[in-house]
């Protein structure tokens, strides 16, 4: 059974870079035509797609966050990662990692439990 | 940044039918992109409930169904049960700004 688990610091200082990792278990990150994505949910607000990446690279990002995002994959560890630069309090959110097939019409079929990241000043 | 609009809340008694609307525009639902629905229980990961407008993944009860119109979609829950009390989100794709996945504003379903 495929499982995804987010990890990283729960507190990040304003203006610094948020770094999270998603570890995939129960399956290989290189198997199947799947993209691996990040979604966030600020407290009391809705879900927002951040970006997605294929195991061989080729990330694509939400236009509203594109200038601050870097995503990468480590196939040897079956992990993919997110870096969000220059964070502010508005970046405080629960961050989820998830899987989806390639294509505009696709859904996110497996999700991690989510991890809360709080930006403080 | 939600471009798909949902009612903040809906409620119903056990056994009743409730529907949740998801209103988009010509750059997302109206452009023909599929709509998917997720159920989010407190403290748990979002669960794919309906994919490709009206398909239920394995294990999802047939009490849940989806439908589409021109620029909107709907999720119906029939025979409402206490365990259905959760937040529900629609999701699609928007082809503006180069293209990106979009989610709805979310709807809290309360079982009275």
mmCIF file of C-alpha atoms in Angstrom:
data_model
loop_
_atom_site.group_PDB
_atom_site.id
_atom_site.type_symbol
_atom_site.label_atom_id
_atom_site.label_comp_id
_atom_site.label_asym_id
_atom_site.label_seq_id
_atom_site.Cartn_x
_atom_site.Cartn_y
_atom_site.Cartn_z
ATOM 1 C CA UNK A 1 0.000 0.000 0.000
ATOM 2 C CA UNK A 2 1.467 3.304 -1.097
ATOM 3 C CA UNK A 3 2.159 5.732 1.738
ATOM 4 C CA UNK A 4 3.505 9.274 1.749
ATOM 5 C CA UNK A 5 4.964 11.006 4.790
ATOM 6 C CA UNK A 6 5.949 14.649 5.078
ATOM 7 C CA UNK A 7 8.821 15.739 7.301
ATOM 8 C CA UNK A 8 10.587 18.968 8.149
ATOM 9 C CA UNK A 9 10.767 21.793 10.680
ATOM 10 C CA UNK A 10 7.489 22.870 12.220
ATOM 11 C CA UNK A 11 8.740 26.405 12.766
ATOM 12 C CA UNK A 12 10.433 28.658 10.217
ATOM 13 C CA UNK A 13 11.558 32.218 10.766
ATOM 14 C CA UNK A 14 10.126 34.919 8.555
ATOM 15 C CA UNK A 15 12.211 35.726 5.445
ATOM 16 C CA UNK A 16 13.971 32.354 5.591
ATOM 17 C CA UNK A 17 13.465 29.238 3.453
ATOM 18 C CA UNK A 18 10.958 26.519 4.299
ATOM 19 C CA UNK A 19 12.212 23.021 3.487
ATOM 20 C CA UNK A 20 10.079 19.880 3.492
ATOM 21 C CA UNK A 21 10.625 16.304 2.361
ATOM 22 C CA UNK A 22 8.110 13.673 1.391
ATOM 23 C CA UNK A 23 9.134 10.032 1.794
ATOM 24 C CA UNK A 24 7.313 7.506 -0.350
ATOM 25 C CA UNK A 25 6.938 3.926 0.886
ATOM 26 C CA UNK A 26 5.122 0.883 -0.452
ATOM 27 C CA UNK A 27 6.125 1.748 -3.992
ATOM 28 C CA UNK A 28 8.892 3.321 -6.021
ATOM 29 C CA UNK A 29 8.876 6.993 -6.853
ATOM 30 C CA UNK A 30 10.133 5.999 -10.316
ATOM 31 C CA UNK A 31 7.348 3.538 -11.114
ATOM 32 C CA UNK A 32 4.436 4.463 -13.310
ATOM 33 C CA UNK A 33 3.786 7.734 -15.036
ATOM 34 C CA UNK A 34 3.191 9.663 -11.836
ATOM 35 C CA UNK A 35 3.946 13.173 -10.723
ATOM 36 C CA UNK A 36 4.635 14.025 -7.095
ATOM 37 C CA UNK A 37 3.141 17.211 -5.756
ATOM 38 C CA UNK A 38 2.763 19.570 -2.847
ATOM 39 C CA UNK A 39 -0.474 21.148 -1.662
ATOM 40 C CA UNK A 40 -0.947 23.465 1.303
ATOM 41 C CA UNK A 41 -3.845 24.566 3.493
ATOM 42 C CA UNK A 42 -3.524 27.743 5.585
ATOM 43 C CA UNK A 43 -5.447 27.668 8.876
ATOM 44 C CA UNK A 44 -9.146 28.088 8.236
ATOM 45 C CA UNK A 45 -8.664 28.308 4.486
ATOM 46 C CA UNK A 46 -8.847 26.059 1.456
ATOM 47 C CA UNK A 47 -6.360 23.908 -0.389
ATOM 48 C CA UNK A 48 -3.774 25.402 -2.744
ATOM 49 C CA UNK A 49 -1.618 23.456 -5.199
ATOM 50 C CA UNK A 50 2.044 24.465 -4.908
ATOM 51 C CA UNK A 51 3.772 22.418 -7.571
ATOM 52 C CA UNK A 52 4.545 18.961 -8.947
ATOM 53 C CA UNK A 53 7.603 17.103 -10.198
ATOM 54 C CA UNK A 54 8.346 13.924 -12.139
ATOM 55 C CA UNK A 55 11.000 11.534 -10.828
ATOM 56 C CA UNK A 56 13.372 12.544 -13.615
ATOM 57 C CA UNK A 57 12.828 16.261 -13.050
ATOM 58 C CA UNK A 58 10.599 18.605 -15.059
ATOM 59 C CA UNK A 59 8.877 20.427 -12.206
ATOM 60 C CA UNK A 60 5.990 22.765 -12.775
ATOM 61 C CA UNK A 61 4.751 25.275 -10.282
ATOM 62 C CA UNK A 62 1.750 27.353 -9.291
ATOM 63 C CA UNK A 63 2.227 30.684 -11.119
ATOM 64 C CA UNK A 64 1.507 32.637 -7.935
ATOM 65 C CA UNK A 65 4.370 30.937 -6.083
ATOM 66 C CA UNK A 66 6.716 30.127 -8.937
ATOM 67 C CA UNK A 67 9.372 32.718 -8.083
ATOM 68 C CA UNK A 68 9.870 31.274 -4.589
ATOM 69 C CA UNK A 69 9.615 27.494 -5.177
ATOM 70 C CA UNK A 70 12.204 24.850 -5.841
ATOM 71 C CA UNK A 71 11.287 21.170 -6.026
ATOM 72 C CA UNK A 72 13.629 18.205 -6.374
ATOM 73 C CA UNK A 73 13.652 14.410 -6.307
ATOM 74 C CA UNK A 74 16.063 11.946 -4.679
ATOM 75 C CA UNK A 75 15.321 8.571 -6.246
ATOM 76 C CA UNK A 76 17.933 6.795 -4.094
ATOM 77 C CA UNK A 77 15.936 7.697 -0.998
ATOM 78 C CA UNK A 78 12.505 7.510 -2.657
ATOM 79 C CA UNK A 79 11.899 11.108 -1.628
ATOM 80 C CA UNK A 80 10.977 14.428 -3.128
ATOM 81 C CA UNK A 81 11.400 17.841 -1.594
ATOM 82 C CA UNK A 82 10.047 21.371 -1.503
ATOM 83 C CA UNK A 83 11.821 24.616 -0.781
ATOM 84 C CA UNK A 84 9.823 27.819 -0.397
ATOM 85 C CA UNK A 85 11.948 30.925 -0.086
ATOM 86 C CA UNK A 86 11.352 34.250 1.661
ATOM 87 C CA UNK A 87 8.466 33.010 3.760
ATOM 88 C CA UNK A 88 6.061 35.279 5.606
ATOM 89 C CA UNK A 89 3.242 34.629 8.078
ATOM 90 C CA UNK A 90 0.885 34.045 5.165
ATOM 91 C CA UNK A 91 2.870 30.906 4.314
ATOM 92 C CA UNK A 92 1.823 29.296 7.612
ATOM 93 C CA UNK A 93 -0.100 26.182 6.585
ATOM 94 C CA UNK A 94 -0.477 22.445 6.696
ATOM 95 C CA UNK A 95 1.613 21.118 3.828
ATOM 96 C CA UNK A 96 0.597 17.879 2.119
ATOM 97 C CA UNK A 97 2.483 15.789 -0.395
ATOM 98 C CA UNK A 98 0.479 13.809 -2.909
ATOM 99 C CA UNK A 99 0.676 11.751 -6.099
ATOM 100 C CA UNK A 100 -1.080 12.300 -9.400
ATOM 101 C CA UNK A 101 -0.861 10.974 -12.946
ATOM 102 C CA UNK A 102 0.402 13.376 -15.612
ATOM 103 C CA UNK A 103 -2.135 15.555 -17.366
ATOM 104 C CA UNK A 104 -4.420 18.476 -16.756
ATOM 105 C CA UNK A 105 -7.461 16.348 -16.024
ATOM 106 C CA UNK A 106 -5.927 14.210 -13.302
ATOM 107 C CA UNK A 107 -6.683 13.905 -9.577
ATOM 108 C CA UNK A 108 -4.453 13.475 -6.549
ATOM 109 C CA UNK A 109 -5.007 9.856 -5.580
ATOM 110 C CA UNK A 110 -2.661 9.357 -2.625
ATOM 111 C CA UNK A 111 -1.870 11.922 0.057
ATOM 112 C CA UNK A 112 0.359 12.225 3.087
ATOM 113 C CA UNK A 113 -1.045 13.080 6.501
ATOM 114 C CA UNK A 114 0.220 16.624 6.291
ATOM 115 C CA UNK A 115 2.611 18.638 8.423
ATOM 116 C CA UNK A 116 1.984 22.030 9.994
ATOM 117 C CA UNK A 117 4.581 24.690 9.324
ATOM 118 C CA UNK A 118 4.336 27.926 11.256
ATOM 119 C CA UNK A 119 6.219 31.020 10.154
ATOM 120 C CA UNK A 120 7.241 33.263 13.049
ATOM 121 C CA UNK A 121 8.865 36.640 13.301
ATOM 122 C CA UNK B 1 -6.372 31.935 -4.618
ATOM 123 C CA UNK B 2 -9.367 29.580 -4.972
ATOM 124 C CA UNK B 3 -11.000 30.030 -8.367
ATOM 125 C CA UNK B 4 -13.649 27.401 -7.722
ATOM 126 C CA UNK B 5 -16.436 28.603 -5.437
ATOM 127 C CA UNK B 6 -18.284 26.342 -3.017
ATOM 128 C CA UNK B 7 -20.871 27.130 -0.335
ATOM 129 C CA UNK B 8 -19.176 27.423 3.068
ATOM 130 C CA UNK B 9 -21.532 24.936 4.667
ATOM 131 C CA UNK B 10 -24.419 22.576 4.062
ATOM 132 C CA UNK B 11 -26.310 20.474 6.563
ATOM 133 C CA UNK B 12 -28.838 17.706 6.669
ATOM 134 C CA UNK B 13 -30.415 15.134 8.912
ATOM 135 C CA UNK B 14 -29.329 11.504 8.805
ATOM 136 C CA UNK B 15 -30.804 9.798 5.778
ATOM 137 C CA UNK B 16 -31.322 13.014 3.834
ATOM 138 C CA UNK B 17 -29.718 14.083 0.563
ATOM 139 C CA UNK B 18 -27.372 17.049 0.373
ATOM 140 C CA UNK B 19 -25.603 18.602 -2.582
ATOM 141 C CA UNK B 20 -22.481 20.724 -2.789
ATOM 142 C CA UNK B 21 -21.941 23.010 -5.737
ATOM 143 C CA UNK B 22 -18.606 23.957 -7.262
ATOM 144 C CA UNK B 23 -18.761 26.982 -9.554
ATOM 145 C CA UNK B 24 -15.945 27.707 -11.946
ATOM 146 C CA UNK B 25 -15.445 29.574 -15.206
ATOM 147 C CA UNK B 26 -14.548 29.190 -18.855
ATOM 148 C CA UNK B 27 -10.857 28.657 -18.043
ATOM 149 C CA UNK B 28 -11.412 25.610 -15.826
ATOM 150 C CA UNK B 29 -14.626 23.580 -15.598
ATOM 151 C CA UNK B 30 -16.073 25.414 -18.603
ATOM 152 C CA UNK B 31 -13.009 24.471 -20.638
ATOM 153 C CA UNK B 32 -13.845 20.814 -20.175
ATOM 154 C CA UNK B 33 -11.346 19.853 -17.491
ATOM 155 C CA UNK B 34 -12.499 17.067 -15.205
ATOM 156 C CA UNK B 35 -13.668 17.801 -11.674
ATOM 157 C CA UNK B 36 -12.614 15.698 -8.702
ATOM 158 C CA UNK B 37 -13.876 15.719 -5.133
ATOM 159 C CA UNK B 38 -12.056 15.134 -1.852
ATOM 160 C CA UNK B 39 -13.255 14.436 1.665
ATOM 161 C CA UNK B 40 -11.201 15.831 4.526
ATOM 162 C CA UNK B 41 -11.917 14.509 8.003
ATOM 163 C CA UNK B 42 -10.401 16.422 10.937
ATOM 164 C CA UNK B 43 -6.739 15.601 11.369
ATOM 165 C CA UNK B 44 -6.592 13.225 8.429
ATOM 166 C CA UNK B 45 -5.249 13.299 4.904
ATOM 167 C CA UNK B 46 -7.620 14.337 2.117
ATOM 168 C CA UNK B 47 -9.274 11.334 0.515
ATOM 169 C CA UNK B 48 -10.178 11.152 -3.156
ATOM 170 C CA UNK B 49 -13.935 10.685 -3.207
ATOM 171 C CA UNK B 50 -14.940 11.252 -6.819
ATOM 172 C CA UNK B 51 -12.587 11.337 -9.785
ATOM 173 C CA UNK B 52 -13.177 12.318 -13.384
ATOM 174 C CA UNK B 53 -16.477 14.065 -12.625
ATOM 175 C CA UNK B 54 -18.430 10.997 -11.543
ATOM 176 C CA UNK B 55 -16.194 7.977 -10.903
ATOM 177 C CA UNK B 56 -15.870 6.487 -7.444
ATOM 178 C CA UNK B 57 -12.509 4.983 -6.455
ATOM 179 C CA UNK B 58 -12.623 1.541 -4.941
ATOM 180 C CA UNK B 59 -14.131 1.574 -1.461
ATOM 181 C CA UNK B 60 -16.133 4.768 -1.811
ATOM 182 C CA UNK B 61 -19.814 4.128 -1.091
ATOM 183 C CA UNK B 62 -22.286 4.692 -3.910
ATOM 184 C CA UNK B 63 -24.023 7.252 -1.687
ATOM 185 C CA UNK B 64 -21.556 9.710 -3.168
ATOM 186 C CA UNK B 65 -22.010 10.870 -6.737
ATOM 187 C CA UNK B 66 -20.767 13.682 -8.944
ATOM 188 C CA UNK B 67 -22.191 15.582 -11.867
ATOM 189 C CA UNK B 68 -21.192 18.447 -14.128
ATOM 190 C CA UNK B 69 -22.853 21.333 -15.877
ATOM 191 C CA UNK B 70 -21.348 23.979 -18.169
ATOM 192 C CA UNK B 71 -19.130 25.832 -15.719
ATOM 193 C CA UNK B 72 -20.051 24.062 -12.504
ATOM 194 C CA UNK B 73 -20.087 20.688 -10.822
ATOM 195 C CA UNK B 74 -21.953 19.117 -7.941
ATOM 196 C CA UNK B 75 -21.349 16.459 -5.331
ATOM 197 C CA UNK B 76 -24.400 14.682 -3.966
ATOM 198 C CA UNK B 77 -24.519 12.654 -0.781
ATOM 199 C CA UNK B 78 -27.618 10.516 -0.401
ATOM 200 C CA UNK B 79 -28.588 8.691 2.769
ATOM 201 C CA UNK B 80 -26.469 11.085 4.833
ATOM 202 C CA UNK B 81 -24.627 9.415 7.711
ATOM 203 C CA UNK B 82 -22.894 10.807 10.790
ATOM 204 C CA UNK B 83 -19.536 9.679 9.409
ATOM 205 C CA UNK B 84 -20.029 11.966 6.401
ATOM 206 C CA UNK B 85 -19.499 15.033 8.558
ATOM 207 C CA UNK B 86 -16.348 16.499 7.042
ATOM 208 C CA UNK B 87 -14.972 19.158 4.736
ATOM 209 C CA UNK B 88 -15.341 18.600 0.995
ATOM 210 C CA UNK B 89 -13.281 20.169 -1.781
ATOM 211 C CA UNK B 90 -13.636 20.153 -5.537
ATOM 212 C CA UNK B 91 -10.567 20.286 -7.772
ATOM 213 C CA UNK B 92 -9.953 20.904 -11.443
ATOM 214 C CA UNK B 93 -7.408 22.551 -13.737
ATOM 215 C CA UNK B 94 -7.242 26.125 -14.926
ATOM 216 C CA UNK B 95 -5.594 27.001 -18.223
ATOM 217 C CA UNK B 96 -4.864 30.640 -17.417
ATOM 218 C CA UNK B 97 -1.389 31.875 -16.439
ATOM 219 C CA UNK B 98 0.180 28.846 -18.077
ATOM 220 C CA UNK B 99 -1.993 26.305 -16.332
ATOM 221 C CA UNK B 100 -2.298 25.084 -12.771
ATOM 222 C CA UNK B 101 -4.397 22.807 -10.592
ATOM 223 C CA UNK B 102 -7.135 24.587 -8.654
ATOM 224 C CA UNK B 103 -9.210 23.674 -5.642
ATOM 225 C CA UNK B 104 -12.550 24.873 -4.425
ATOM 226 C CA UNK B 105 -13.076 27.026 -1.367
ATOM 227 C CA UNK B 106 -14.335 24.037 0.598
ATOM 228 C CA UNK B 107 -17.674 23.082 2.150
ATOM 229 C CA UNK B 108 -18.317 21.893 5.674
ATOM 230 C CA UNK B 109 -21.017 19.223 5.808
ATOM 231 C CA UNK B 110 -22.807 18.992 9.129
ATOM 232 C CA UNK B 111 -25.040 16.067 10.016
ATOM 233 C CA UNK B 112 -27.801 17.378 12.267
#
